[in-house]
Tab-separated table of C-alpha atoms in Angstrom:
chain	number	residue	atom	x	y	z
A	235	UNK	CA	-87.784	-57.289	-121.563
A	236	UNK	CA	-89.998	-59.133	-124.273
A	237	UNK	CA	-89.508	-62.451	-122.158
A	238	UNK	CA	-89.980	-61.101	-118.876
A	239	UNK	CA	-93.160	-59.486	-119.982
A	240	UNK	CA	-94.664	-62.879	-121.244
A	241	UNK	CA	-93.680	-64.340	-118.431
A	242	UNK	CA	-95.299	-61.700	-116.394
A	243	UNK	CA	-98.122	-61.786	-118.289
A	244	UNK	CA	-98.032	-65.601	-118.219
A	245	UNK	CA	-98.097	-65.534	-114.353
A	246	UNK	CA	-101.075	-62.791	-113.994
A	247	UNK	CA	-103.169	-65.337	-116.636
A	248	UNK	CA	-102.400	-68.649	-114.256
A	249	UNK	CA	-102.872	-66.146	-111.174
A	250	UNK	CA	-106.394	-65.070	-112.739
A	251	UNK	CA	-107.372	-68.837	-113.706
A	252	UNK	CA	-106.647	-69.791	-109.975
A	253	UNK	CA	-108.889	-67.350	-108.841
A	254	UNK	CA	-111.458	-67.927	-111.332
A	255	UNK	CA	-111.565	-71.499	-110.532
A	256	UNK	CA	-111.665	-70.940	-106.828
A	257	UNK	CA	-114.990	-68.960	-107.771
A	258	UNK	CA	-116.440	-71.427	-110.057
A	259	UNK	CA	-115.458	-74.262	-107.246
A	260	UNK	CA	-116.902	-71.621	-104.451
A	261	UNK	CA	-120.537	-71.311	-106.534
A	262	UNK	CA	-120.345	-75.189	-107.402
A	263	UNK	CA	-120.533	-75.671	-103.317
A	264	UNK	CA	-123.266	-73.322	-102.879
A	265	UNK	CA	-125.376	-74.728	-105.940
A	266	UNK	CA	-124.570	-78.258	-104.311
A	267	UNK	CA	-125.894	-77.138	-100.923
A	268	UNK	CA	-128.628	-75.573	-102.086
A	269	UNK	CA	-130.010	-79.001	-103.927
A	270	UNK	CA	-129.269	-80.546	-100.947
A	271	UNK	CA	-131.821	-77.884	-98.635
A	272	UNK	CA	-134.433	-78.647	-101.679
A	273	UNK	CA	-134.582	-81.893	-101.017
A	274	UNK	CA	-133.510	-82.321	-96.907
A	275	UNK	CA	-133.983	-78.965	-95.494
A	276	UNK	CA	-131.253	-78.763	-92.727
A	277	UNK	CA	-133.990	-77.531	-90.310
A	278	UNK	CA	-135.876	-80.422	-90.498
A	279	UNK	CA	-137.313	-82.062	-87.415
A	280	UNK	CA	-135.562	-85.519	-86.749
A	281	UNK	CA	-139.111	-87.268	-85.367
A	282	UNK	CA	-137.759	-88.890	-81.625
A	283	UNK	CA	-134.332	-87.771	-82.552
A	284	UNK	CA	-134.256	-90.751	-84.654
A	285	UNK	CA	-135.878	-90.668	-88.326
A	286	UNK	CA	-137.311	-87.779	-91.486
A	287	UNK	CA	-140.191	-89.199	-93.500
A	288	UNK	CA	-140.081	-86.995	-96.347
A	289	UNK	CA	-142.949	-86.884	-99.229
A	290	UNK	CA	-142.122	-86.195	-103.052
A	291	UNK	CA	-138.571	-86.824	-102.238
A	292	UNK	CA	-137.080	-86.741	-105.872
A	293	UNK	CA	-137.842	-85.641	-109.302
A	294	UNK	CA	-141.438	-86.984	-110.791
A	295	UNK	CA	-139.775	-87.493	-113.738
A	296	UNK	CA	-136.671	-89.015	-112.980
A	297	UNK	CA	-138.580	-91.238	-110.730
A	298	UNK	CA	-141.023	-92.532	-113.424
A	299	UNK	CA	-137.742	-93.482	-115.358
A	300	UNK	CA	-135.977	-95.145	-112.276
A	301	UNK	CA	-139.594	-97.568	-112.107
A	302	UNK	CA	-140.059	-97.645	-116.259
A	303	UNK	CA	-136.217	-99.339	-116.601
A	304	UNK	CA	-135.844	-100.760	-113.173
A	305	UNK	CA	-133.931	-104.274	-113.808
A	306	UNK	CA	-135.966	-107.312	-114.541
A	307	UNK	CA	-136.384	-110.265	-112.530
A	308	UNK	CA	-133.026	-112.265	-114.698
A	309	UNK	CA	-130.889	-109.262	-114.121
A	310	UNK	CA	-131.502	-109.420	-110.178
A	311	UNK	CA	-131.143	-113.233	-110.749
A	312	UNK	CA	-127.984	-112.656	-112.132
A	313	UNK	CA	-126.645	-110.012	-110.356
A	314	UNK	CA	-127.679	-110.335	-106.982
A	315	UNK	CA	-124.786	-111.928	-104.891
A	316	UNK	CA	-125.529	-111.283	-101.274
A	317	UNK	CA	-127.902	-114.469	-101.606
A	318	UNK	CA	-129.392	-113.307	-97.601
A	319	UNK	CA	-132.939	-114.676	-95.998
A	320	UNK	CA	-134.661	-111.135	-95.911
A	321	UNK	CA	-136.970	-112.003	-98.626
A	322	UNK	CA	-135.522	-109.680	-101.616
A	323	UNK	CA	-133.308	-109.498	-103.755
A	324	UNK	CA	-130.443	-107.036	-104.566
A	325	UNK	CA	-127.896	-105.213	-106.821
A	326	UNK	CA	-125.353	-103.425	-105.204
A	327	UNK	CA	-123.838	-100.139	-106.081
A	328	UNK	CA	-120.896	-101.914	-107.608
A	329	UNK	CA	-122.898	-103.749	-110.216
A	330	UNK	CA	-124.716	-100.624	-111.179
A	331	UNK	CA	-121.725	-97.906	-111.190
A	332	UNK	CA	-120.236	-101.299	-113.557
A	333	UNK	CA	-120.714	-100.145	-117.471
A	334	UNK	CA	-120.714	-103.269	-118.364
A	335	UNK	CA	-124.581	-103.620	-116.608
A	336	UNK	CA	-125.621	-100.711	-118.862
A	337	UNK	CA	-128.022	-99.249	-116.516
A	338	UNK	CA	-129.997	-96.213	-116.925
A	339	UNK	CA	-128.928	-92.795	-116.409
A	340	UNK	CA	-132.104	-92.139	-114.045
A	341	UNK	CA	-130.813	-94.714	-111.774
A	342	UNK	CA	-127.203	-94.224	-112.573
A	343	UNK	CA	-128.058	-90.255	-111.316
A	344	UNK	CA	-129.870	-90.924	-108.277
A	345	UNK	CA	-127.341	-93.505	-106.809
A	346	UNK	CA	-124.271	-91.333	-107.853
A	347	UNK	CA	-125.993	-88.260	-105.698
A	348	UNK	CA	-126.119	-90.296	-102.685
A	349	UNK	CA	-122.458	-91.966	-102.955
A	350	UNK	CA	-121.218	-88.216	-102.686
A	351	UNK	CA	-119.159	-87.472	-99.641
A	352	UNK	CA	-120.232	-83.785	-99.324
A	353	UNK	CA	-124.147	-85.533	-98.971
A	354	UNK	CA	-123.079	-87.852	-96.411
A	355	UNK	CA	-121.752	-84.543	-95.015
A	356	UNK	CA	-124.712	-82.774	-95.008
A	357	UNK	CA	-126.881	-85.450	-93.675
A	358	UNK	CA	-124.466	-85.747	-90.580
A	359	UNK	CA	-125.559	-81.912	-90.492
A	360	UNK	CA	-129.025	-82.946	-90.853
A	361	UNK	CA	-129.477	-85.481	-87.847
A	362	UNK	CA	-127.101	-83.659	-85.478
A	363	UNK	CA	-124.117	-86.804	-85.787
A	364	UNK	CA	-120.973	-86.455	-84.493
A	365	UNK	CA	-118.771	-84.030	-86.617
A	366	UNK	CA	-115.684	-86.446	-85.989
A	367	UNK	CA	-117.569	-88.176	-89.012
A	368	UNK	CA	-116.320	-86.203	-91.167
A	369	UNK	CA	-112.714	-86.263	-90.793
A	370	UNK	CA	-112.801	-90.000	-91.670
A	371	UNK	CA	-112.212	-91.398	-95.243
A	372	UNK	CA	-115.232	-91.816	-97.342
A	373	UNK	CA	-115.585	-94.208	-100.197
A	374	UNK	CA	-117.841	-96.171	-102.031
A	375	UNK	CA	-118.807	-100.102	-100.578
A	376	UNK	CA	-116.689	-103.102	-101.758
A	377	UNK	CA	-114.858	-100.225	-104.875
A	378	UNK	CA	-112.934	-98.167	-101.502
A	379	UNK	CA	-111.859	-100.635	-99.278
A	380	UNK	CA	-109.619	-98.770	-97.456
A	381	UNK	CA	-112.484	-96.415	-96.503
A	382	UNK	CA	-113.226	-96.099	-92.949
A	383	UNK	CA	-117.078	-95.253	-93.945
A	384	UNK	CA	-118.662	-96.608	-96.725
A	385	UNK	CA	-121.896	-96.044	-98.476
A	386	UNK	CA	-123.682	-99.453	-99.771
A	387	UNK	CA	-126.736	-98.651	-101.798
A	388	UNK	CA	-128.974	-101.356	-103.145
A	389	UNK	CA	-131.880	-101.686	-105.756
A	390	UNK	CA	-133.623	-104.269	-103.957
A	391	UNK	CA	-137.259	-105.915	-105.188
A	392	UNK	CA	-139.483	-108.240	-103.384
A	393	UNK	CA	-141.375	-110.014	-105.617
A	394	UNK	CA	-145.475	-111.139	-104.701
A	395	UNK	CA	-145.000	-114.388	-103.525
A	396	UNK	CA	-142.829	-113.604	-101.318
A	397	UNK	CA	-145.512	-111.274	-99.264
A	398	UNK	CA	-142.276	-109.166	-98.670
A	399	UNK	CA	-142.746	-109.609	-94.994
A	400	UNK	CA	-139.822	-108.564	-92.497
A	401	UNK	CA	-140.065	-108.864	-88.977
A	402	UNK	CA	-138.941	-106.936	-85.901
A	403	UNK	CA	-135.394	-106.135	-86.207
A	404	UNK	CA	-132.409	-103.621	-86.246
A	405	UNK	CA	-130.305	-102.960	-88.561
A	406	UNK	CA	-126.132	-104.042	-88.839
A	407	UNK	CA	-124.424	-102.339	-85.907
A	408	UNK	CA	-121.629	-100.960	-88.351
A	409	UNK	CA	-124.447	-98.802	-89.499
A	410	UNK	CA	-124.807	-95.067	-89.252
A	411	UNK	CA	-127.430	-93.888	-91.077
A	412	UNK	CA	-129.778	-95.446	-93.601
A	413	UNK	CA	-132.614	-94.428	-95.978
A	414	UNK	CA	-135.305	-96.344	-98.168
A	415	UNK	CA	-136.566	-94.427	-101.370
A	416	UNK	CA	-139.812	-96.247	-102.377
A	417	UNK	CA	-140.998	-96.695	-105.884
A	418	UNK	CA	-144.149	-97.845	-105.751
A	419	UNK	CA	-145.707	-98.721	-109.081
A	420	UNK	CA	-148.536	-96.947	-110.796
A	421	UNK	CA	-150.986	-100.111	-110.981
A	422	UNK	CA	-150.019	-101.661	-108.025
A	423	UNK	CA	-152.916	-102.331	-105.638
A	424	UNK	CA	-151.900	-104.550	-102.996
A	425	UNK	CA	-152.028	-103.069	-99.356
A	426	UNK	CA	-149.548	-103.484	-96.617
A	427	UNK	CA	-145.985	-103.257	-97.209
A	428	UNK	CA	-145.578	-100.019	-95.276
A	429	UNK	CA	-142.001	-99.955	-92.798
A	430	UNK	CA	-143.751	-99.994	-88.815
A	431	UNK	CA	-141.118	-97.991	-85.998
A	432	UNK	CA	-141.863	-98.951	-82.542
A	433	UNK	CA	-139.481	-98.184	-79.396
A	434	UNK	CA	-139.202	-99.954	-76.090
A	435	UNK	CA	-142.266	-99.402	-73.543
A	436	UNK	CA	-139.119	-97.981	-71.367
A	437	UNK	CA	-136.010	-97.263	-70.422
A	438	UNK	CA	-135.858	-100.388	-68.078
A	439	UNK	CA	-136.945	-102.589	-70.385
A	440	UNK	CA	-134.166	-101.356	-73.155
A	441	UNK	CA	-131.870	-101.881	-70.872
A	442	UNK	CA	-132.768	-105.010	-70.102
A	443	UNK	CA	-132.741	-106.003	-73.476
A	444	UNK	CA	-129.431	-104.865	-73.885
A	445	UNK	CA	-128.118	-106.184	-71.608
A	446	UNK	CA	-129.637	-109.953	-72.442
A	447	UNK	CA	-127.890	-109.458	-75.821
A	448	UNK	CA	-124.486	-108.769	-74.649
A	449	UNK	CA	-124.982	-105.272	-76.951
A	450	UNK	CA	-125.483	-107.564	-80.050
A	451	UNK	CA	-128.332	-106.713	-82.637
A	452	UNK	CA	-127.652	-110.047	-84.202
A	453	UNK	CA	-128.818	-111.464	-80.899
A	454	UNK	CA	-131.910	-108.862	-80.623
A	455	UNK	CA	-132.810	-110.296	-84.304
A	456	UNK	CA	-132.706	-113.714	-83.104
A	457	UNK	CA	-135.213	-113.025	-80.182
A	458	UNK	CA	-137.645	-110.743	-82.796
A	459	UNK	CA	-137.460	-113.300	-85.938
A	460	UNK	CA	-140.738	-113.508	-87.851
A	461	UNK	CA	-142.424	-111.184	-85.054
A	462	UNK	CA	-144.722	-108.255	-85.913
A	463	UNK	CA	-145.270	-107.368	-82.716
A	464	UNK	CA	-143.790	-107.856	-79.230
A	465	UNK	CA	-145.459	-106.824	-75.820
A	466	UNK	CA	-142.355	-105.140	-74.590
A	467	UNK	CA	-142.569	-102.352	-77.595
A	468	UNK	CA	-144.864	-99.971	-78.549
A	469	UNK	CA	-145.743	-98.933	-82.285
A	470	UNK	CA	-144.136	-94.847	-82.742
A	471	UNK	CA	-145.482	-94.630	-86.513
A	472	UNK	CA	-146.088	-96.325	-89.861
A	473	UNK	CA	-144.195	-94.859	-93.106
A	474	UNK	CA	-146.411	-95.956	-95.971
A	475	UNK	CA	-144.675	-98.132	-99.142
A	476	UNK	CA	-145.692	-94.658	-101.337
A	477	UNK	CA	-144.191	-93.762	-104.320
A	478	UNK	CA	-141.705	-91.126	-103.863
A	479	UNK	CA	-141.676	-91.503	-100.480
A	480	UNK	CA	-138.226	-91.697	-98.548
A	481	UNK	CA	-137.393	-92.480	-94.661
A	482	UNK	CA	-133.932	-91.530	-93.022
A	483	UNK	CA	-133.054	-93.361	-89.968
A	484	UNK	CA	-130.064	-92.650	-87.465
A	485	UNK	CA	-129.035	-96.127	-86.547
A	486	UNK	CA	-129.392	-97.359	-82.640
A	487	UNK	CA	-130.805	-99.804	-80.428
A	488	UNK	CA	-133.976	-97.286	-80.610
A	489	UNK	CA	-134.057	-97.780	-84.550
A	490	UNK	CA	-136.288	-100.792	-84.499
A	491	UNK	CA	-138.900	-101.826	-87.084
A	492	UNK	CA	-140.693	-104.042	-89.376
A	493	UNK	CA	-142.135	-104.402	-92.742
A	494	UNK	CA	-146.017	-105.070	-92.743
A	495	UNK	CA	-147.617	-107.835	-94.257
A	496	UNK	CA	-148.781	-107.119	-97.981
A	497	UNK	CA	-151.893	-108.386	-98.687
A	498	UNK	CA	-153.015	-109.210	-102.836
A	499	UNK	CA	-149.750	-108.205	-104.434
A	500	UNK	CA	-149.459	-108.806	-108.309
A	501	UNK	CA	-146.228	-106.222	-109.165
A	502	UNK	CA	-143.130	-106.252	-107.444
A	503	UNK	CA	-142.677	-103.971	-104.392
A	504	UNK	CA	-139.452	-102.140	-105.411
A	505	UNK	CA	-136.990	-99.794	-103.624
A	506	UNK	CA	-134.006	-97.982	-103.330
A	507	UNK	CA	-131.669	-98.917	-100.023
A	508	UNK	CA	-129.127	-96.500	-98.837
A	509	UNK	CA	-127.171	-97.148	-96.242
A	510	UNK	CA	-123.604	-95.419	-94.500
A	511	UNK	CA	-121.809	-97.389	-92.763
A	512	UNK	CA	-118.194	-98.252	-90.784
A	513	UNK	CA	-116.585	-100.008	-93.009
A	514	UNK	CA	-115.548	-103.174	-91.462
């Protein structure tokens, strides 16, 4: 009787635990959702079904940190591999999640939030995606290759004499969603730098243009290189290089835009690139 009443009582304590956890896990969601609405309220207005400009995006103080121990110009000299022609430089997420790299926790935090499958999730939510998204695998860029979406964030920096200058272009096709957290310096007083968004003057001409490129962005790119502006699109808005300040864009053949030219730039323009993706 002894044994069968530890065991009973055993049973009830791993029955009670299971239950307790499922509460703790239960309250973990909500707390997790609710950060999420602080910072992208799931009612928010998707501006031409396409992109959320949001103000104040993260904490003050966190932020501050992210700028005051953002990597020098030798560490993006030494780890920046993707060696591309847009003008920065980068360190990818794999370098920074690396311990090795010895980054700081502010950054460390931020990028960690944003490689979390329930906030790729809740951004599909968010901008209305398809909710066959979320029945795919989900892992971080060039760590889960198996993934079948992948999130690739990079610290990226342009420095001044570069005049950090993109033209007209669209993003990688593979690309769902992406987001730019700007983290513009205290004492820096250039002007310029600010992301333009135009769309096609209309439907015809879209077409058109899709058509000319076979359905290739790389092709679209080609056509737009070095251009600020093109007769056959009109200017929808300009997101200003702010401190704090974050865009979301859906990806599409709508999603086009440029970087403005910055005009008496001293620091480095600096930012955080998110970006979800097929990965293949």
């Amino acid at each position: 009787n002894g044994i069968n009443e530890l065991s009973n009582n055993g049973i009830n304590e791993l029955s009670n635990n299971f239950y307790y956890n499922k509460i703790i896990l239960y309250i973990n969601k909500l707390n997790m959702i609710k950060n999420y609405n602080s910072i992208i309220p799931k009612n928010s207005i998707i501006k031409n079904n396409l992109y959320l400009n949001i103000e104040n995006y993260w904490n003050i103080d966190k932020i501050n940190d992210i700028i005051k121990n953002y990597p020098t110009k030798k560490d993006f000299e030494l780890l920046d591999n993707e060696k591309n022609n847009e003008n920065r430089k980068n360190i990818r997420i794999k370098e920074i999640l690396n311990n090795k790299n010895n980054f700081n926790q502010a950054i460390i935090d931020v990028i960690k939030f944003h490689s979390e499958k329930s906030f790729f999730h809740y951004l599909i939510d968010v901008f209305k995606l398809d909710k066959d998204l979320k029945n795919k695998s989900f892992g971080i860029h060039e760590i889960d290759k198996n993934a079948e979406i992948v999130v690739k964030i990079n610290l990226c920096v342009n420095y001044p004499n570069f005049e950090s200058v993109r033209g007209i272009h669209l993003d990688k096709q593979n690309s769902i969603l992406f987001g730019l957290l700007y983290l513009r310096k205290d004492n820096d007083k250039s002007t310029g730098s600010n992301l333009n968004l135009f769309k096609f003057k209309n439907n015809e001409i879209r077409n058109d243009y899709i058509k000319k490129c076979d359905n290739n962005i790389k092709k679209f790119n080609k056509i737009m290189e070095k251009k600020l502006n093109h007769d056959d699109l009109i200017k929808i808005d300009k997101i200003k290089y702010n401190k704090n300040n974050i865009i979301w864009l859906k990806n599409s053949w709508d999603t086009i835009h440029s970087v403005t030219q910055r005009i008496n730039a001293i620091e480095d323009r600096i930012f955080i690139n998110f970006v979800y993706m097929y990965n293949k």
